Coordinates of C-alpha atoms in Angstrom, one line a residue:
M182 CA 58.5 -7.6 25.8
T183 CA 56.0 -10.2 26.9
S184 CA 55.8 -11.4 30.4
T185 CA 54.9 -14.9 31.5
S186 CA 53.0 -15.5 34.7
T187 CA 53.0 -18.8 36.6
T188 CA 49.8 -18.0 38.4
P189 CA 46.6 -19.4 36.9
A190 CA 44.2 -17.1 35.2
R191 CA 41.1 -16.4 37.1
V192 CA 38.7 -16.1 34.2
G193 CA 35.1 -16.8 33.9
R194 CA 32.5 -16.8 36.6
E195 CA 31.9 -19.4 39.3
R196 CA 29.2 -21.9 38.4
T197 CA 27.8 -25.1 39.8
C198 CA 27.9 -28.3 37.8
T199 CA 24.4 -29.6 37.1
Q200 CA 25.6 -33.2 37.2
C201 CA 27.9 -33.5 40.3
G202 CA 27.2 -30.2 42.1
A203 CA 30.9 -29.2 42.2
T204 CA 31.8 -25.5 41.9
Y205 CA 34.0 -24.6 38.9
R206 CA 35.0 -21.5 36.8
S207 CA 33.6 -21.3 33.3
P208 CA 34.7 -18.9 30.6
R209 CA 31.4 -19.4 28.7
N210 CA 27.9 -18.4 29.8
S211 CA 26.4 -21.6 28.3
S212 CA 28.5 -24.0 30.3
L213 CA 26.6 -26.5 32.4
Y214 CA 29.1 -29.2 33.4
C215 CA 32.5 -29.0 35.2
S216 CA 34.2 -31.6 33.1
P217 CA 33.7 -33.8 30.0
A218 CA 33.1 -36.8 32.3
C219 CA 30.0 -35.0 33.9
R220 CA 28.8 -34.0 30.4
K221 CA 29.0 -37.6 29.2
K222 CA 27.2 -38.9 32.3
A223 CA 24.4 -36.4 31.8
N224 CA 24.1 -37.5 28.1
R225 CA 23.9 -41.1 29.1
G226 CA 21.0 -40.3 31.4
S227 CA 22.8 -40.9 34.7
T228 CA 21.0 -39.3 37.6
P229 CA 22.7 -36.2 39.1
T230 CA 24.2 -36.6 42.5
A231 CA 22.8 -34.7 45.4
G232 CA 25.7 -32.2 45.4
P233 CA 29.4 -32.1 46.2
K234 CA 30.8 -34.8 48.5
A235 CA 30.7 -34.0 52.1
G236 CA 34.1 -33.1 53.5
P237 CA 36.3 -30.3 54.8
A238 CA 35.7 -28.2 51.7
T239 CA 32.0 -28.0 52.4
F240 CA 32.2 -27.6 56.2
S241 CA 30.9 -24.4 58.0
P242 CA 33.4 -22.0 59.6
I243 CA 32.7 -23.5 63.0
T244 CA 33.5 -27.1 61.9
K245 CA 36.5 -25.9 59.9
A246 CA 37.9 -24.3 63.0
L247 CA 37.4 -27.5 64.9
L248 CA 39.1 -29.5 62.2
V249 CA 42.1 -27.2 62.3
A250 CA 42.3 -27.5 66.1
G251 CA 42.1 -31.3 65.8
Y252 CA 38.7 -31.6 67.6
V253 CA 37.0 -33.1 64.5
G254 CA 38.5 -35.8 62.3
P255 CA 37.8 -38.8 60.1
I256 CA 36.9 -41.9 62.2
T257 CA 36.7 -44.7 59.6
G258 CA 39.8 -46.6 58.5
S259 CA 38.2 -47.9 55.3
K260 CA 38.8 -46.5 51.8
S261 CA 35.2 -45.4 51.4
E262 CA 34.1 -41.9 52.0
P263 CA 35.4 -40.7 55.4
V264 CA 32.9 -40.2 58.2
Y265 CA 33.8 -37.2 60.4
A266 CA 33.2 -37.0 64.2
L267 CA 34.2 -35.1 67.3
T268 CA 37.5 -36.5 68.7
V269 CA 36.8 -34.9 72.1
P270 CA 33.6 -34.6 74.2
F271 CA 31.0 -32.1 73.0
D272 CA 31.4 -29.7 76.0
H273 CA 35.2 -29.6 75.7
A274 CA 35.0 -28.8 72.0
L275 CA 32.4 -26.1 72.6
A276 CA 34.5 -24.5 75.4
E277 CA 37.7 -24.5 73.3
L278 CA 35.9 -23.1 70.2
S279 CA 34.3 -20.3 72.3
Y280 CA 37.7 -19.4 73.8
Q281 CA 39.3 -19.3 70.3
F282 CA 36.4 -17.2 68.8
N283 CA 36.5 -14.7 71.8
R284 CA 40.3 -14.4 71.6
K285 CA 40.1 -13.5 67.9
G286 CA 37.2 -11.1 68.5
W287 CA 34.7 -13.2 66.4
G288 CA 32.0 -13.2 69.1
N289 CA 30.5 -15.9 71.2
V290 CA 29.2 -19.3 69.9
S291 CA 26.0 -20.5 71.6
R292 CA 25.5 -24.1 72.4
E293 CA 22.5 -24.3 69.9
E294 CA 24.6 -22.6 67.1
F295 CA 27.4 -25.1 67.7
A296 CA 25.1 -28.1 67.7
E297 CA 23.4 -26.9 64.5
A298 CA 26.7 -26.4 62.7
L299 CA 27.8 -30.0 63.6
R300 CA 24.5 -31.4 62.6
S301 CA 24.3 -29.6 59.3
D302 CA 27.9 -30.8 58.4
G303 CA 27.1 -34.4 59.4
I304 CA 29.6 -34.5 62.3
Q305 CA 28.9 -37.4 64.6
D306 CA 29.2 -37.2 68.4
F307 CA 32.2 -38.3 70.4
Y308 CA 32.4 -41.9 71.4
A309 CA 35.2 -43.5 73.4
R310 CA 35.2 -46.4 71.0
S311 CA 35.1 -46.3 67.3
P312 CA 32.2 -48.1 65.5
E313 CA 34.7 -50.7 64.2
A314 CA 35.9 -51.4 67.8
A315 CA 32.4 -51.8 69.1
D316 CA 31.5 -54.1 66.2
L317 CA 34.6 -56.2 66.8
N318 CA 33.7 -56.5 70.5
R319 CA 30.2 -57.7 69.6
R320 CA 31.6 -60.4 67.3
Q321 CA 34.1 -61.6 69.9
T322 CA 31.4 -61.8 72.5
R323 CA 29.1 -63.7 70.2
R324 CA 31.9 -66.2 69.4
R325 CA 32.6 -66.6 73.1
M326 CA 28.9 -67.3 73.8
E327 CA 28.7 -69.9 71.0
R328 CA 31.8 -71.7 72.3
Q329 CA 30.3 -71.8 75.8
R330 CA 27.0 -73.3 74.5
A331 CA 28.9 -75.9 72.4
A332 CA 30.9 -77.0 75.4

């Protein structure tokens, strides 16, 4: 009697695509690319990207913990690649993360270690206004000044 399994087979070893930098599993030792699309891009002479796209999958454990807690999130509303930033002040996020790490027995997180993790993951600082709101305010102020000069 044969048994069928719905779980995917975990065959091959984990490799990194030489074109896009994504991690994939390859059943062959000679595999260089994660997909036919990457293989074709490489054959056309397209330059390889710098690595996998920045995002939650590539974040450090410190940043992932902040993301789960809601202290880090995307700040752009556009459809382009999201930009991640702290959603609370730096000191508040550090205090909460230190509390969570101590509670789980993972040790203490220093201020320097915390700042380095945010910097390496490309997390921006907390601002009360988003960049879009600040830009909108600048445009509105510029228009108001132009109207005053014209009058």
